[in-house]
Amino acid sequence: MFRSSTIILGLLFVCVQSRHLYNDDVRGPYLLIEDGPYVDVYELEDVQSDEPQQLHGENLMRVRRQAHGVLSSNPDGSSNFAAKFQLAGDDKNKLSAIGTIAGASGDGSFKAGGGGLAWDNVKGHGASLTGQHIPGFGDQLTAAGKANLFHNDHHDLTADAFATRNFPSNPNIPNFDTYGGKVGYTFDNKVGASLGMAHTDLFKKTDYSAMGNLNLFKTPSSSLDFSAGMSKSVSPYMPSRGWEPSGGLSFTKWF
């Protein structure tokens, strides 16, 4: 079982380390400009003269932080924490350790918490293997993958898929699987929409979702977003229901 205090301390440690940057390609003085989980690195000319001179940036490199943390809030007042720390990689592929807490409240309780490993490719592809504990339910093991189908300066189209093995703490409920996927589109990193589906064999239950999101405000270290959509669950063991609305505001802070 995961302890919330242990996970929070681990995330805070990674967040403190998130501003560290090391790159063998940067030899002299440099200027860092932060942009969310990325850092723009401008290598500066080495000025040998004692006379005041203007520094000129050259050799622009855009690199992802070796470690970063994210804090977001939920409409019910709870918070979500996430941290990612690079373990190995090069300019094309990276292997990282990840940790998350969802729905953390001020009394030390949380809705879910866990961690695992993630692989990211420079072209937007990736995969992850994570374990998660949900108080009152049990544990989950999830394998997930993503593929960037199309990307340019204005448009981004990505497909995600996952498979989860559930291990309920209730001995009367057997282990069961949930699997599904999602397709998401984003325009100018500001407006987006997604369609998703998940199925659970044990309950013969299928969940459908259609969501839209709009970025209201963004700085290099924070973002305010609005999301709204519809969801529906279908199962012979449940009363028939129509599409139900959902939505809210989310504030995210990068460290």
PDB file of C-alpha atoms in Angstrom:
ATOM      1  CA  MET A   1       0.000   0.000   0.000  1.00  0.00           C
ATOM      2  CA  PHE A   2       1.268   3.459  -0.834  1.00  0.00           C
ATOM      3  CA  ARG A   3       1.549   5.996   1.961  1.00  0.00           C
ATOM      4  CA  SER A   4       0.515   9.512   0.948  1.00  0.00           C
ATOM      5  CA  SER A   5       3.189  11.227   3.046  1.00  0.00           C
ATOM      6  CA  THR A   6       5.970   9.185   1.443  1.00  0.00           C
ATOM      7  CA  ILE A   7       4.771   9.912  -2.090  1.00  0.00           C
ATOM      8  CA  ILE A   8       4.303  13.633  -1.435  1.00  0.00           C
ATOM      9  CA  LEU A   9       7.822  13.944   0.006  1.00  0.00           C
ATOM     10  CA  GLY A  10       9.220  12.149  -3.028  1.00  0.00           C
ATOM     11  CA  LEU A  11       7.385  14.459  -5.401  1.00  0.00           C
ATOM     12  CA  LEU A  12       8.534  17.551  -3.547  1.00  0.00           C
ATOM     13  CA  PHE A  13      12.142  16.314  -3.739  1.00  0.00           C
ATOM     14  CA  VAL A  14      11.893  15.905  -7.510  1.00  0.00           C
ATOM     15  CA  CYS A  15      10.232  19.326  -7.860  1.00  0.00           C
ATOM     16  CA  VAL A  16      13.098  20.963  -5.985  1.00  0.00           C
ATOM     17  CA  GLN A  17      15.546  19.296  -8.375  1.00  0.00           C
ATOM     18  CA  SER A  18      13.533  20.227 -11.467  1.00  0.00           C
ATOM     19  CA  ARG A  19      15.519  23.351 -12.355  1.00  0.00           C
ATOM     20  CA  HIS A  20      18.787  21.424 -12.783  1.00  0.00           C
ATOM     21  CA  LEU A  21      19.984  21.277 -16.376  1.00  0.00           C
ATOM     22  CA  TYR A  22      23.078  19.603 -17.737  1.00  0.00           C
ATOM     23  CA  ASN A  23      24.021  19.318 -21.370  1.00  0.00           C
ATOM     24  CA  ASP A  24      27.469  18.496 -22.768  1.00  0.00           C
ATOM     25  CA  ASP A  25      26.752  20.629 -25.854  1.00  0.00           C
ATOM     26  CA  VAL A  26      26.713  23.832 -23.784  1.00  0.00           C
ATOM     27  CA  ARG A  27      30.338  24.852 -23.224  1.00  0.00           C
ATOM     28  CA  GLY A  28      30.243  28.531 -22.272  1.00  0.00           C
ATOM     29  CA  PRO A  29      27.890  31.054 -20.622  1.00  0.00           C
ATOM     30  CA  TYR A  30      24.247  30.389 -21.409  1.00  0.00           C
ATOM     31  CA  LEU A  31      20.799  31.875 -20.952  1.00  0.00           C
ATOM     32  CA  LEU A  32      17.834  29.740 -19.877  1.00  0.00           C
ATOM     33  CA  ILE A  33      14.271  30.635 -20.845  1.00  0.00           C
ATOM     34  CA  GLU A  34      11.660  28.385 -19.245  1.00  0.00           C
ATOM     35  CA  ASP A  35       8.592  27.147 -21.103  1.00  0.00           C
ATOM     36  CA  GLY A  36       6.618  24.615 -19.078  1.00  0.00           C
ATOM     37  CA  PRO A  37       8.397  21.276 -19.070  1.00  0.00           C
ATOM     38  CA  TYR A  38      10.937  22.578 -21.595  1.00  0.00           C
ATOM     39  CA  VAL A  39      13.918  24.899 -21.360  1.00  0.00           C
ATOM     40  CA  ASP A  40      15.231  27.002 -24.250  1.00  0.00           C
ATOM     41  CA  VAL A  41      19.036  27.147 -23.955  1.00  0.00           C
ATOM     42  CA  TYR A  42      20.901  29.995 -25.676  1.00  0.00           C
ATOM     43  CA  GLU A  43      24.667  29.567 -25.652  1.00  0.00           C
ATOM     44  CA  LEU A  44      26.278  32.996 -25.346  1.00  0.00           C
ATOM     45  CA  GLU A  45      29.410  34.282 -26.993  1.00  0.00           C
ATOM     46  CA  ASP A  46      32.391  34.310 -24.671  1.00  0.00           C
ATOM     47  CA  VAL A  47      33.324  37.993 -24.290  1.00  0.00           C
ATOM     48  CA  GLN A  48      37.061  38.400 -23.670  1.00  0.00           C
ATOM     49  CA  SER A  49      37.218  42.205 -23.758  1.00  0.00           C
ATOM     50  CA  ASP A  50      36.959  44.336 -20.635  1.00  0.00           C
ATOM     51  CA  GLU A  51      34.762  46.778 -22.545  1.00  0.00           C
ATOM     52  CA  PRO A  52      30.986  46.428 -21.992  1.00  0.00           C
ATOM     53  CA  GLN A  53      29.507  44.474 -24.899  1.00  0.00           C
ATOM     54  CA  GLN A  54      26.128  43.115 -25.767  1.00  0.00           C
ATOM     55  CA  LEU A  55      25.780  39.343 -25.437  1.00  0.00           C
ATOM     56  CA  HIS A  56      24.378  37.616 -28.504  1.00  0.00           C
ATOM     57  CA  GLY A  57      22.593  34.298 -28.257  1.00  0.00           C
ATOM     58  CA  GLU A  58      23.438  31.519 -30.659  1.00  0.00           C
ATOM     59  CA  ASN A  59      23.159  27.721 -30.947  1.00  0.00           C
ATOM     60  CA  LEU A  60      19.563  27.586 -29.709  1.00  0.00           C
ATOM     61  CA  MET A  61      18.687  24.208 -28.214  1.00  0.00           C
ATOM     62  CA  ARG A  62      15.273  23.134 -26.922  1.00  0.00           C
ATOM     63  CA  VAL A  63      15.589  20.430 -24.318  1.00  0.00           C
ATOM     64  CA  ARG A  64      13.219  18.816 -21.856  1.00  0.00           C
ATOM     65  CA  ARG A  65      14.035  19.216 -18.189  1.00  0.00           C
ATOM     66  CA  GLN A  66      15.760  16.237 -16.656  1.00  0.00           C
ATOM     67  CA  ALA A  67      13.177  16.471 -13.875  1.00  0.00           C
ATOM     68  CA  HIS A  68       9.953  18.391 -13.457  1.00  0.00           C
ATOM     69  CA  GLY A  69       6.855  18.423 -11.308  1.00  0.00           C
ATOM     70  CA  VAL A  70       3.248  19.413 -11.977  1.00  0.00           C
ATOM     71  CA  LEU A  71       0.588  20.556  -9.523  1.00  0.00           C
ATOM     72  CA  SER A  72      -3.075  20.896 -10.573  1.00  0.00           C
ATOM     73  CA  SER A  73      -6.300  21.580  -8.706  1.00  0.00           C
ATOM     74  CA  ASN A  74      -9.752  19.951  -8.959  1.00  0.00           C
ATOM     75  CA  PRO A  75     -13.222  21.548  -8.691  1.00  0.00           C
ATOM     76  CA  ASP A  76     -13.799  19.801  -5.331  1.00  0.00           C
ATOM     77  CA  GLY A  77     -10.763  21.543  -3.799  1.00  0.00           C
ATOM     78  CA  SER A  78      -8.431  18.540  -3.928  1.00  0.00           C
ATOM     79  CA  SER A  79      -5.076  18.585  -5.740  1.00  0.00           C
ATOM     80  CA  ASN A  80      -3.152  16.373  -8.129  1.00  0.00           C
ATOM     81  CA  PHE A  81       0.647  15.977  -8.050  1.00  0.00           C
ATOM     82  CA  ALA A  82       2.890  14.487 -10.694  1.00  0.00           C
ATOM     83  CA  ALA A  83       6.661  14.245 -11.005  1.00  0.00           C
ATOM     84  CA  LYS A  84       8.985  12.895 -13.686  1.00  0.00           C
ATOM     85  CA  PHE A  85      12.720  12.274 -13.346  1.00  0.00           C
ATOM     86  CA  GLN A  86      14.881  11.208 -16.278  1.00  0.00           C
ATOM     87  CA  LEU A  87      16.901   8.044 -15.645  1.00  0.00           C
ATOM     88  CA  ALA A  88      18.559   7.584 -19.035  1.00  0.00           C
ATOM     89  CA  GLY A  89      18.305   8.682 -22.645  1.00  0.00           C
ATOM     90  CA  ASP A  90      19.649  10.718 -25.528  1.00  0.00           C
ATOM     91  CA  ASP A  91      18.331  13.392 -27.886  1.00  0.00           C
ATOM     92  CA  LYS A  92      15.700  10.996 -29.306  1.00  0.00           C
ATOM     93  CA  ASN A  93      14.572   8.669 -26.506  1.00  0.00           C
ATOM     94  CA  LYS A  94      14.238   9.093 -22.743  1.00  0.00           C
ATOM     95  CA  LEU A  95      13.499   6.678 -19.892  1.00  0.00           C
ATOM     96  CA  SER A  96      12.021   8.310 -16.793  1.00  0.00           C
ATOM     97  CA  ALA A  97      10.662   7.457 -13.365  1.00  0.00           C
ATOM     98  CA  ILE A  98       7.212   8.897 -12.688  1.00  0.00           C
ATOM     99  CA  GLY A  99       5.070   9.380  -9.584  1.00  0.00           C
ATOM    100  CA  THR A 100       1.509  10.644  -9.162  1.00  0.00           C
ATOM    101  CA  ILE A 101      -1.068  11.472  -6.512  1.00  0.00           C
ATOM    102  CA  ALA A 102      -4.676  12.201  -7.497  1.00  0.00           C
ATOM    103  CA  GLY A 103      -7.294  13.881  -5.345  1.00  0.00           C
ATOM    104  CA  ALA A 104      -5.043  14.771  -2.408  1.00  0.00           C
ATOM    105  CA  SER A 105      -6.796  16.723   0.366  1.00  0.00           C
ATOM    106  CA  GLY A 106      -5.565  18.725   3.318  1.00  0.00           C
ATOM    107  CA  ASP A 107      -6.159  15.905   5.806  1.00  0.00           C
ATOM    108  CA  GLY A 108      -3.579  13.628   4.150  1.00  0.00           C
ATOM    109  CA  SER A 109      -6.063  11.437   2.264  1.00  0.00           C
ATOM    110  CA  PHE A 110      -5.965  10.893  -1.496  1.00  0.00           C
ATOM    111  CA  LYS A 111      -8.029   9.167  -4.184  1.00  0.00           C
ATOM    112  CA  ALA A 112      -5.156   7.379  -5.931  1.00  0.00           C
ATOM    113  CA  GLY A 113      -1.374   7.270  -5.829  1.00  0.00           C
ATOM    114  CA  GLY A 114       1.389   5.372  -7.583  1.00  0.00           C
ATOM    115  CA  GLY A 115       4.438   5.393  -9.806  1.00  0.00           C
ATOM    116  CA  GLY A 116       6.323   3.593 -12.531  1.00  0.00           C
ATOM    117  CA  LEU A 117       8.467   3.969 -15.649  1.00  0.00           C
ATOM    118  CA  ALA A 118       7.849   5.925 -18.855  1.00  0.00           C
ATOM    119  CA  TRP A 119       9.545   5.993 -22.266  1.00  0.00           C
ATOM    120  CA  ASP A 120       9.242   9.100 -24.466  1.00  0.00           C
ATOM    121  CA  ASN A 121      10.339   9.609 -28.056  1.00  0.00           C
ATOM    122  CA  VAL A 122      11.179  12.977 -29.577  1.00  0.00           C
ATOM    123  CA  LYS A 123       8.446  12.469 -32.206  1.00  0.00           C
ATOM    124  CA  GLY A 124       5.729  12.314 -29.542  1.00  0.00           C
ATOM    125  CA  HIS A 125       5.445   8.530 -29.155  1.00  0.00           C
ATOM    126  CA  GLY A 126       5.684   6.890 -25.758  1.00  0.00           C
ATOM    127  CA  ALA A 127       4.838   4.024 -23.422  1.00  0.00           C
ATOM    128  CA  SER A 128       4.549   3.517 -19.668  1.00  0.00           C
ATOM    129  CA  LEU A 129       4.153   0.835 -17.018  1.00  0.00           C
ATOM    130  CA  THR A 130       2.674   2.060 -13.728  1.00  0.00           C
ATOM    131  CA  GLY A 131       1.305   0.700 -10.481  1.00  0.00           C
ATOM    132  CA  GLN A 132      -1.378   2.502  -8.500  1.00  0.00           C
ATOM    133  CA  HIS A 133      -3.154   2.149  -5.164  1.00  0.00           C
ATOM    134  CA  ILE A 134      -6.753   3.332  -4.745  1.00  0.00           C
ATOM    135  CA  PRO A 135      -7.858   3.518  -1.080  1.00  0.00           C
ATOM    136  CA  GLY A 136     -11.036   1.551  -0.508  1.00  0.00           C
ATOM    137  CA  PHE A 137     -10.701  -0.343  -3.789  1.00  0.00           C
ATOM    138  CA  GLY A 138      -7.303  -2.006  -4.192  1.00  0.00           C
ATOM    139  CA  ASP A 139      -4.388  -1.877  -6.628  1.00  0.00           C
ATOM    140  CA  GLN A 140      -3.958  -1.495 -10.371  1.00  0.00           C
ATOM    141  CA  LEU A 141      -1.192  -2.293 -12.866  1.00  0.00           C
ATOM    142  CA  THR A 142      -1.424  -0.386 -16.166  1.00  0.00           C
ATOM    143  CA  ALA A 143       0.474  -0.642 -19.444  1.00  0.00           C
ATOM    144  CA  ALA A 144      -0.137   2.304 -21.771  1.00  0.00           C
ATOM    145  CA  GLY A 145       1.110   3.587 -25.088  1.00  0.00           C
ATOM    146  CA  LYS A 146       0.720   6.688 -27.232  1.00  0.00           C
ATOM    147  CA  ALA A 147       1.447   7.533 -30.846  1.00  0.00           C
ATOM    148  CA  ASN A 148       1.619  10.971 -32.407  1.00  0.00           C
ATOM    149  CA  LEU A 149      -0.244  10.587 -35.693  1.00  0.00           C
ATOM    150  CA  PHE A 150       0.261  14.108 -37.025  1.00  0.00           C
ATOM    151  CA  HIS A 151       2.008  17.247 -35.841  1.00  0.00           C
ATOM    152  CA  ASN A 152       2.967  20.651 -37.259  1.00  0.00           C
ATOM    153  CA  ASP A 153       3.054  24.245 -36.012  1.00  0.00           C
ATOM    154  CA  HIS A 154      -0.744  24.390 -35.549  1.00  0.00           C
ATOM    155  CA  HIS A 155      -2.184  20.867 -35.416  1.00  0.00           C
ATOM    156  CA  ASP A 156      -1.512  17.852 -33.212  1.00  0.00           C
ATOM    157  CA  LEU A 157      -3.281  14.477 -33.407  1.00  0.00           C
ATOM    158  CA  THR A 158      -2.450  11.751 -30.876  1.00  0.00           C
ATOM    159  CA  ALA A 159      -3.818   8.268 -30.138  1.00  0.00           C
ATOM    160  CA  ASP A 160      -3.557   6.566 -26.725  1.00  0.00           C
ATOM    161  CA  ALA A 161      -4.291   3.006 -25.614  1.00  0.00           C
ATOM    162  CA  PHE A 162      -4.113   1.248 -22.240  1.00  0.00           C
ATOM    163  CA  ALA A 163      -4.716  -2.072 -20.505  1.00  0.00           C
ATOM    164  CA  THR A 164      -5.230  -2.244 -16.731  1.00  0.00           C
ATOM    165  CA  ARG A 165      -5.215  -5.260 -14.420  1.00  0.00           C
ATOM    166  CA  ASN A 166      -7.309  -4.558 -11.321  1.00  0.00           C
ATOM    167  CA  PHE A 167      -6.600  -6.232  -7.960  1.00  0.00           C
ATOM    168  CA  PRO A 168      -9.551  -5.477  -5.632  1.00  0.00           C
ATOM    169  CA  SER A 169      -8.926  -5.571  -1.877  1.00  0.00           C
ATOM    170  CA  ASN A 170     -12.355  -7.180  -1.431  1.00  0.00           C
ATOM    171  CA  PRO A 171     -11.753 -10.974  -1.531  1.00  0.00           C
ATOM    172  CA  ASN A 172     -15.243 -11.498  -2.976  1.00  0.00           C
ATOM    173  CA  ILE A 173     -14.347  -9.618  -6.165  1.00  0.00           C
ATOM    174  CA  PRO A 174     -11.973 -11.424  -8.563  1.00  0.00           C
ATOM    175  CA  ASN A 175      -9.156  -9.690 -10.394  1.00  0.00           C
ATOM    176  CA  PHE A 176     -10.376  -8.167 -13.653  1.00  0.00           C
ATOM    177  CA  ASP A 177      -9.176  -6.210 -16.691  1.00  0.00           C
ATOM    178  CA  THR A 178     -10.085  -2.820 -18.118  1.00  0.00           C
ATOM    179  CA  TYR A 179      -8.804  -1.651 -21.493  1.00  0.00           C
ATOM    180  CA  GLY A 180      -9.489   1.205 -23.849  1.00  0.00           C
ATOM    181  CA  GLY A 181      -8.140   4.124 -25.796  1.00  0.00           C
ATOM    182  CA  LYS A 182      -8.538   7.745 -26.812  1.00  0.00           C
ATOM    183  CA  VAL A 183      -7.920   9.977 -29.811  1.00  0.00           C
ATOM    184  CA  GLY A 184      -7.153  13.635 -29.104  1.00  0.00           C
ATOM    185  CA  TYR A 185      -6.711  16.695 -31.317  1.00  0.00           C
ATOM    186  CA  THR A 186      -5.203  20.068 -30.361  1.00  0.00           C
ATOM    187  CA  PHE A 187      -5.067  23.295 -32.358  1.00  0.00           C
ATOM    188  CA  ASP A 188      -2.356  25.876 -31.613  1.00  0.00           C
ATOM    189  CA  ASN A 189      -1.821  24.326 -28.148  1.00  0.00           C
ATOM    190  CA  LYS A 190      -4.990  26.142 -27.101  1.00  0.00           C
ATOM    191  CA  VAL A 191      -8.178  24.373 -28.245  1.00  0.00           C
ATOM    192  CA  GLY A 192      -8.633  20.616 -28.188  1.00  0.00           C
ATOM    193  CA  ALA A 193     -11.085  17.729 -28.275  1.00  0.00           C
ATOM    194  CA  SER A 194     -10.951  14.002 -27.590  1.00  0.00           C
ATOM    195  CA  LEU A 195     -13.014  10.833 -27.988  1.00  0.00           C
ATOM    196  CA  GLY A 196     -12.429   7.910 -25.642  1.00  0.00           C
ATOM    197  CA  MET A 197     -13.718   4.451 -24.782  1.00  0.00           C
ATOM    198  CA  ALA A 198     -12.974   1.931 -22.018  1.00  0.00           C
ATOM    199  CA  HIS A 199     -14.358  -1.575 -21.488  1.00  0.00           C
ATOM    200  CA  THR A 200     -14.465  -3.853 -18.418  1.00  0.00           C
ATOM    201  CA  ASP A 201     -15.287  -7.492 -19.183  1.00  0.00           C
ATOM    202  CA  LEU A 202     -16.245  -8.483 -15.628  1.00  0.00           C
ATOM    203  CA  PHE A 203     -19.160  -6.039 -15.528  1.00  0.00           C
ATOM    204  CA  LYS A 204     -19.786  -6.069 -19.298  1.00  0.00           C
ATOM    205  CA  LYS A 205     -19.466  -2.309 -18.978  1.00  0.00           C
ATOM    206  CA  THR A 206     -18.329   0.140 -21.662  1.00  0.00           C
ATOM    207  CA  ASP A 207     -17.629   3.807 -20.959  1.00  0.00           C
ATOM    208  CA  TYR A 208     -17.728   6.434 -23.689  1.00  0.00           C
ATOM    209  CA  SER A 209     -16.508  10.029 -23.443  1.00  0.00           C
ATOM    210  CA  ALA A 210     -16.362  13.108 -25.662  1.00  0.00           C
ATOM    211  CA  MET A 211     -14.456  16.049 -24.207  1.00  0.00           C
ATOM    212  CA  GLY A 212     -13.357  19.496 -25.280  1.00  0.00           C
ATOM    213  CA  ASN A 213     -10.840  21.799 -23.650  1.00  0.00           C
ATOM    214  CA  LEU A 214      -9.782  25.433 -23.948  1.00  0.00           C
ATOM    215  CA  ASN A 215      -6.661  27.076 -22.567  1.00  0.00           C
ATOM    216  CA  LEU A 216      -7.689  30.356 -20.928  1.00  0.00           C
ATOM    217  CA  PHE A 217      -4.320  31.548 -19.691  1.00  0.00           C
ATOM    218  CA  LYS A 218      -0.764  30.286 -19.956  1.00  0.00           C
ATOM    219  CA  THR A 219       2.678  31.388 -18.814  1.00  0.00           C
ATOM    220  CA  PRO A 220       6.000  29.499 -18.995  1.00  0.00           C
ATOM    221  CA  SER A 221       5.259  28.005 -15.551  1.00  0.00           C
ATOM    222  CA  SER A 222       1.445  27.853 -15.214  1.00  0.00           C
ATOM    223  CA  SER A 223      -1.758  27.208 -17.132  1.00  0.00           C
ATOM    224  CA  LEU A 224      -5.490  27.728 -16.581  1.00  0.00           C
ATOM    225  CA  ASP A 225      -7.753  25.444 -18.635  1.00  0.00           C
ATOM    226  CA  PHE A 226     -11.478  24.864 -19.045  1.00  0.00           C
ATOM    227  CA  SER A 227     -12.843  21.461 -20.024  1.00  0.00           C
ATOM    228  CA  ALA A 228     -16.372  20.268 -20.769  1.00  0.00           C
ATOM    229  CA  GLY A 229     -17.901  17.204 -22.320  1.00  0.00           C
ATOM    230  CA  MET A 230     -20.264  14.273 -22.156  1.00  0.00           C
ATOM    231  CA  SER A 231     -19.883  10.706 -20.904  1.00  0.00           C
ATOM    232  CA  LYS A 232     -21.997   7.582 -20.960  1.00  0.00           C
ATOM    233  CA  SER A 233     -21.757   4.074 -19.459  1.00  0.00           C
ATOM    234  CA  VAL A 234     -23.478   1.034 -20.953  1.00  0.00           C
ATOM    235  CA  SER A 235     -23.950  -2.296 -19.123  1.00  0.00           C
ATOM    236  CA  PRO A 236     -26.709  -4.916 -18.854  1.00  0.00           C
ATOM    237  CA  TYR A 237     -26.271  -4.689 -15.059  1.00  0.00           C
ATOM    238  CA  MET A 238     -26.952  -0.933 -14.983  1.00  0.00           C
ATOM    239  CA  PRO A 239     -30.097   1.101 -15.678  1.00  0.00           C
ATOM    240  CA  SER A 240     -30.029   2.671 -19.115  1.00  0.00           C
ATOM    241  CA  ARG A 241     -28.737   6.249 -18.983  1.00  0.00           C
ATOM    242  CA  GLY A 242     -28.200   8.986 -21.507  1.00  0.00           C
ATOM    243  CA  TRP A 243     -25.162  11.161 -21.963  1.00  0.00           C
ATOM    244  CA  GLU A 244     -24.205  13.036 -18.792  1.00  0.00           C
ATOM    245  CA  PRO A 245     -22.384  16.392 -18.839  1.00  0.00           C
ATOM    246  CA  SER A 246     -19.143  17.088 -16.985  1.00  0.00           C
ATOM    247  CA  GLY A 247     -16.599  19.860 -16.882  1.00  0.00           C
ATOM    248  CA  GLY A 248     -14.650  22.356 -14.817  1.00  0.00           C
ATOM    249  CA  LEU A 249     -11.587  24.532 -14.468  1.00  0.00           C
ATOM    250  CA  SER A 250      -8.078  23.203 -13.881  1.00  0.00           C
ATOM    251  CA  PHE A 251      -5.038  25.199 -12.814  1.00  0.00           C
ATOM    252  CA  THR A 252      -1.619  23.637 -13.461  1.00  0.00           C
ATOM    253  CA  LYS A 253       1.743  24.758 -12.115  1.00  0.00           C
ATOM    254  CA  TRP A 254       5.071  23.427 -13.471  1.00  0.00           C
ATOM    255  CA  PHE A 255       8.095  23.290 -11.180  1.00  0.00           C
TER     256      PHE A 255
END
